[in-house]
Amino acid sequence: PGLGEMNTMSIEYPFISPAPYGKLSEEEVEAVRQTTDEAIKQSNNRNYDKALELLDQCLQVDNINLNAYYLKAFIHTNLGKKKEACADWSILAGLGQVEAIQNLAKFCKN
């Protein structure tokens, strides 16, 4: 290739299931980022209900948003809502998050 041209390579992983939705648009990515930032501010101000509401909005657009699930688990833990925190960690564990798997094993034994 000449200067300014890029090589592209496509790799397929048949063992990885496809995303449950199409690729997010730039506008959706930015909206999720801004909403997550606002949820963090609300959480830092101890407005946990508002933060959880915002995080749920993020997850309606991007249902594999790791940051949203981790923040939800953190808030639920702070509120003493073990069942809800364990549900968040369970989703994260399903997405391959080692920390969530460890938290499930440590805090969510029946």
Coordinates of N, CA and C in Angstrom, one line a residue:
P1 N 0.8 -1.2 0.0 CA 0.0 0.0 0.0 C 0.9 1.3 0.0
G2 N 0.4 2.3 -0.6 CA 1.1 3.5 -0.7 C 0.8 4.3 0.6
L3 N 1.5 5.4 0.7 CA 1.4 6.3 1.8 C 0.0 6.8 2.0
G4 N -0.6 6.7 3.2 CA -1.9 7.2 3.4 C -3.0 6.0 3.3
E5 N -2.5 4.9 2.7 CA -3.5 3.8 2.7 C -3.2 2.9 3.9
M6 N -4.3 2.2 4.3 CA -4.2 1.4 5.5 C -4.5 0.0 5.1
N7 N -3.8 -0.9 5.7 CA -4.2 -2.3 5.6 C -5.3 -2.6 6.6
T8 N -6.2 -3.4 6.2 CA -7.3 -3.8 7.1 C -7.3 -5.3 7.2
M9 N -7.6 -5.8 8.3 CA -7.7 -7.2 8.5 C -8.9 -7.6 9.3
S10 N -9.6 -8.6 8.9 CA -10.8 -9.0 9.6 C -10.5 -10.4 10.2
I11 N -10.8 -10.5 11.5 CA -10.6 -11.8 12.1 C -12.0 -12.2 12.7
E12 N -12.3 -13.5 12.5 CA -13.6 -14.0 13.0 C -13.2 -15.0 14.2
Y13 N -14.0 -14.9 15.2 CA -13.9 -15.8 16.3 C -15.2 -16.6 16.5
P14 N -15.3 -17.8 15.9 CA -16.5 -18.5 15.9 C -17.0 -18.9 17.3
F15 N -16.1 -18.9 18.3 CA -16.4 -19.3 19.7 C -17.0 -18.1 20.5
I16 N -16.9 -16.9 19.9 CA -17.5 -15.7 20.6 C -18.9 -15.4 20.0
S17 N -19.9 -15.3 20.9 CA -21.2 -15.1 20.4 C -21.3 -13.6 19.9
P18 N -22.1 -13.4 18.9 CA -22.2 -12.0 18.4 C -22.8 -11.1 19.4
A19 N -22.6 -9.8 19.3 CA -23.2 -8.8 20.2 C -24.7 -8.9 20.1
P20 N -25.4 -8.7 21.2 CA -26.8 -8.8 21.2 C -27.5 -7.6 20.5
Y21 N -26.8 -6.7 20.0 CA -27.3 -5.6 19.3 C -26.2 -5.1 18.3
G22 N -26.6 -4.2 17.4 CA -25.7 -3.7 16.4 C -24.7 -2.7 17.1
K23 N -23.8 -2.3 16.3 CA -22.8 -1.4 16.8 C -23.5 -0.1 17.2
L24 N -23.1 0.5 18.3 CA -23.6 1.8 18.8 C -23.2 2.9 17.9
S25 N -24.0 3.9 17.7 CA -23.6 5.0 16.9 C -22.8 5.9 17.8
E26 N -22.1 6.9 17.2 CA -21.3 7.8 17.9 C -22.1 8.6 18.9
E27 N -23.3 8.9 18.5 CA -24.2 9.7 19.3 C -24.6 8.9 20.6
E28 N -24.9 7.6 20.3 CA -25.3 6.7 21.5 C -24.1 6.5 22.4
V29 N -22.9 6.4 21.9 CA -21.7 6.2 22.7 C -21.6 7.5 23.6
E30 N -21.7 8.6 23.0 CA -21.5 9.9 23.7 C -22.6 10.1 24.8
A31 N -23.8 9.7 24.4 CA -24.9 9.9 25.4 C -24.7 9.0 26.6
V32 N -24.3 7.7 26.3 CA -24.0 6.8 27.4 C -22.9 7.3 28.3
R33 N -21.8 7.9 27.7 CA -20.7 8.4 28.4 C -21.2 9.6 29.3
Q34 N -21.9 10.5 28.8 CA -22.4 11.6 29.5 C -23.3 11.2 30.6
T35 N -24.2 10.2 30.4 CA -25.1 9.8 31.4 C -24.4 9.0 32.5
T36 N -23.4 8.3 32.1 CA -22.6 7.6 33.1 C -21.8 8.6 34.0
D37 N -21.3 9.6 33.4 CA -20.6 10.7 34.1 C -21.5 11.4 35.1
E38 N -22.7 11.6 34.7 CA -23.7 12.2 35.6 C -24.1 11.3 36.7
A39 N -24.2 10.0 36.4 CA -24.5 9.0 37.4 C -23.4 9.0 38.5
I40 N -22.2 9.1 38.1 CA -21.0 9.1 39.0 C -21.2 10.3 39.9
K41 N -21.5 11.5 39.3 CA -21.7 12.7 40.1 C -22.8 12.5 41.1
Q42 N -23.9 12.0 40.7 CA -25.0 11.8 41.6 C -24.6 10.8 42.7
S43 N -23.9 9.8 42.4 CA -23.5 8.8 43.4 C -22.5 9.5 44.4
N44 N -21.6 10.3 43.9 CA -20.7 11.0 44.8 C -21.4 11.9 45.7
N45 N -22.6 12.4 45.3 CA -23.4 13.3 46.1 C -24.4 12.6 46.9
R46 N -24.3 11.2 46.9 CA -25.2 10.3 47.6 C -26.6 10.4 47.2
N47 N -26.8 10.8 45.9 CA -28.1 10.7 45.3 C -28.2 9.4 44.6
Y48 N -28.3 8.3 45.4 CA -28.2 7.0 44.8 C -29.4 6.6 43.9
D49 N -30.6 7.0 44.3 CA -31.7 6.7 43.5 C -31.6 7.3 42.1
K50 N -31.2 8.5 42.0 CA -31.0 9.2 40.7 C -29.9 8.5 40.0
A51 N -28.8 8.2 40.6 CA -27.7 7.5 40.0 C -28.1 6.2 39.4
L52 N -28.9 5.4 40.1 CA -29.3 4.1 39.6 C -30.3 4.3 38.4
E53 N -31.1 5.3 38.5 CA -32.0 5.6 37.4 C -31.2 5.9 36.1
L54 N -30.2 6.8 36.2 CA -29.3 7.1 35.1 C -28.6 5.9 34.6
L55 N -28.1 5.0 35.4 CA -27.4 3.8 35.0 C -28.3 2.9 34.3
D56 N -29.5 2.8 34.7 CA -30.5 2.0 34.0 C -30.8 2.5 32.6
Q57 N -30.8 3.9 32.5 CA -30.9 4.5 31.1 C -29.7 4.1 30.2
C58 N -28.5 4.1 30.8 CA -27.3 3.7 30.0 C -27.5 2.3 29.6
L59 N -27.9 1.4 30.4 CA -28.0 0.0 30.1 C -29.1 -0.3 29.1
Q60 N -30.1 0.6 29.0 CA -31.1 0.4 28.0 C -30.5 0.6 26.6
V61 N -29.5 1.4 26.5 CA -28.8 1.7 25.2 C -27.7 0.7 25.0
D62 N -26.9 0.4 26.1 CA -25.7 -0.4 26.0 C -25.8 -1.4 27.1
N63 N -26.4 -2.6 26.8 CA -26.7 -3.5 27.9 C -25.5 -4.4 28.3
I64 N -24.3 -4.0 27.8 CA -23.1 -4.7 28.3 C -22.1 -3.7 28.8
N65 N -22.6 -2.6 29.3 CA -21.7 -1.5 29.8 C -21.2 -1.8 31.1
L66 N -19.9 -2.2 31.1 CA -19.3 -2.7 32.4 C -19.3 -1.6 33.5
N67 N -19.0 -0.4 33.1 CA -18.9 0.7 34.1 C -20.3 0.9 34.8
A68 N -21.3 0.8 34.0 CA -22.7 1.0 34.6 C -23.0 -0.2 35.6
Y69 N -22.7 -1.4 35.2 CA -22.9 -2.5 36.1 C -22.0 -2.4 37.4
Y70 N -20.8 -2.1 37.2 CA -19.9 -1.9 38.4 C -20.4 -0.8 39.3
L71 N -20.8 0.3 38.8 CA -21.3 1.4 39.6 C -22.6 1.0 40.3
K72 N -23.5 0.3 39.6 CA -24.7 -0.2 40.2 C -24.4 -1.1 41.4
A73 N -23.4 -2.1 41.2 CA -23.1 -3.0 42.3 C -22.5 -2.2 43.5
F74 N -21.7 -1.2 43.2 CA -21.1 -0.4 44.3 C -22.2 0.3 45.1
I75 N -23.1 0.9 44.3 CA -24.2 1.6 45.0 C -25.1 0.6 45.8
H76 N -25.4 -0.5 45.2 CA -26.3 -1.5 45.9 C -25.6 -2.0 47.1
T77 N -24.3 -2.2 47.1 CA -23.5 -2.6 48.2 C -23.5 -1.5 49.3
N78 N -23.3 -0.3 49.0 CA -23.4 0.8 49.9 C -24.8 1.0 50.6
L79 N -25.8 0.6 49.8 CA -27.2 0.7 50.4 C -27.6 -0.6 51.1
G80 N -26.7 -1.5 51.2 CA -27.0 -2.8 51.9 C -27.9 -3.7 51.1
K81 N -28.0 -3.5 49.8 CA -28.9 -4.3 49.0 C -28.1 -5.4 48.3
K82 N -27.8 -6.4 49.2 CA -26.9 -7.5 48.7 C -27.5 -8.3 47.5
K83 N -28.8 -8.5 47.5 CA -29.4 -9.3 46.4 C -29.2 -8.5 45.1
E84 N -29.4 -7.2 45.1 CA -29.2 -6.4 43.9 C -27.8 -6.4 43.5
A85 N -26.9 -6.2 44.4 CA -25.4 -6.2 44.1 C -25.0 -7.5 43.5
C86 N -25.5 -8.6 44.1 CA -25.1 -9.9 43.6 C -25.7 -10.1 42.1
A87 N -26.8 -9.6 41.9 CA -27.4 -9.6 40.5 C -26.5 -8.9 39.5
D88 N -26.0 -7.7 39.9 CA -25.1 -6.9 39.1 C -23.8 -7.7 38.9
W89 N -23.2 -8.3 39.9 CA -22.0 -9.0 39.8 C -22.2 -10.3 38.9
S90 N -23.4 -10.9 39.0 CA -23.7 -12.0 38.2 C -23.6 -11.7 36.7
I91 N -24.2 -10.6 36.4 CA -24.1 -10.1 35.0 C -22.7 -9.9 34.5
L92 N -21.9 -9.2 35.4 CA -20.5 -8.9 35.1 C -19.7 -10.2 35.0
A93 N -20.0 -11.1 35.9 CA -19.3 -12.4 35.8 C -19.6 -13.1 34.5
G94 N -20.8 -13.0 34.0 CA -21.2 -13.6 32.7 C -20.5 -12.9 31.6
L95 N -20.1 -11.7 31.8 CA -19.3 -10.9 30.8 C -17.8 -11.1 30.9
G96 N -17.4 -12.1 31.8 CA -16.0 -12.5 32.0 C -15.2 -11.6 32.9
Q97 N -15.9 -10.8 33.8 CA -15.1 -9.9 34.7 C -14.7 -10.7 35.9
V98 N -13.4 -10.8 36.1 CA -12.8 -11.6 37.2 C -13.2 -11.1 38.5
E99 N -13.1 -9.8 38.7 CA -13.4 -9.1 40.0 C -14.8 -9.5 40.4
A100 N -15.7 -9.5 39.4 CA -17.1 -9.8 39.7 C -17.3 -11.2 40.1
I101 N -16.6 -12.1 39.5 CA -16.6 -13.5 39.8 C -16.1 -13.7 41.3
Q102 N -15.1 -13.0 41.6 CA -14.5 -13.1 43.0 C -15.5 -12.5 44.0
N103 N -16.2 -11.4 43.7 CA -17.2 -10.8 44.6 C -18.4 -11.8 44.7
L104 N -18.8 -12.4 43.6 CA -19.9 -13.4 43.8 C -19.5 -14.5 44.7
A105 N -18.3 -15.0 44.6 CA -17.9 -16.1 45.4 C -17.8 -15.7 46.9
K106 N -17.3 -14.5 47.1 CA -17.1 -14.0 48.5 C -18.3 -13.5 49.2
F107 N -19.2 -12.8 48.5 CA -20.4 -12.1 49.1 C -21.7 -12.8 48.8
C108 N -21.8 -13.6 47.8 CA -23.1 -14.0 47.4 C -23.4 -15.5 47.5
K109 N -22.7 -16.1 48.5 CA -23.0 -17.5 48.8 C -24.4 -17.6 49.4
N110 N -25.1 -18.7 49.0 CA -26.5 -18.9 49.5 C -26.4 -19.6 50.8

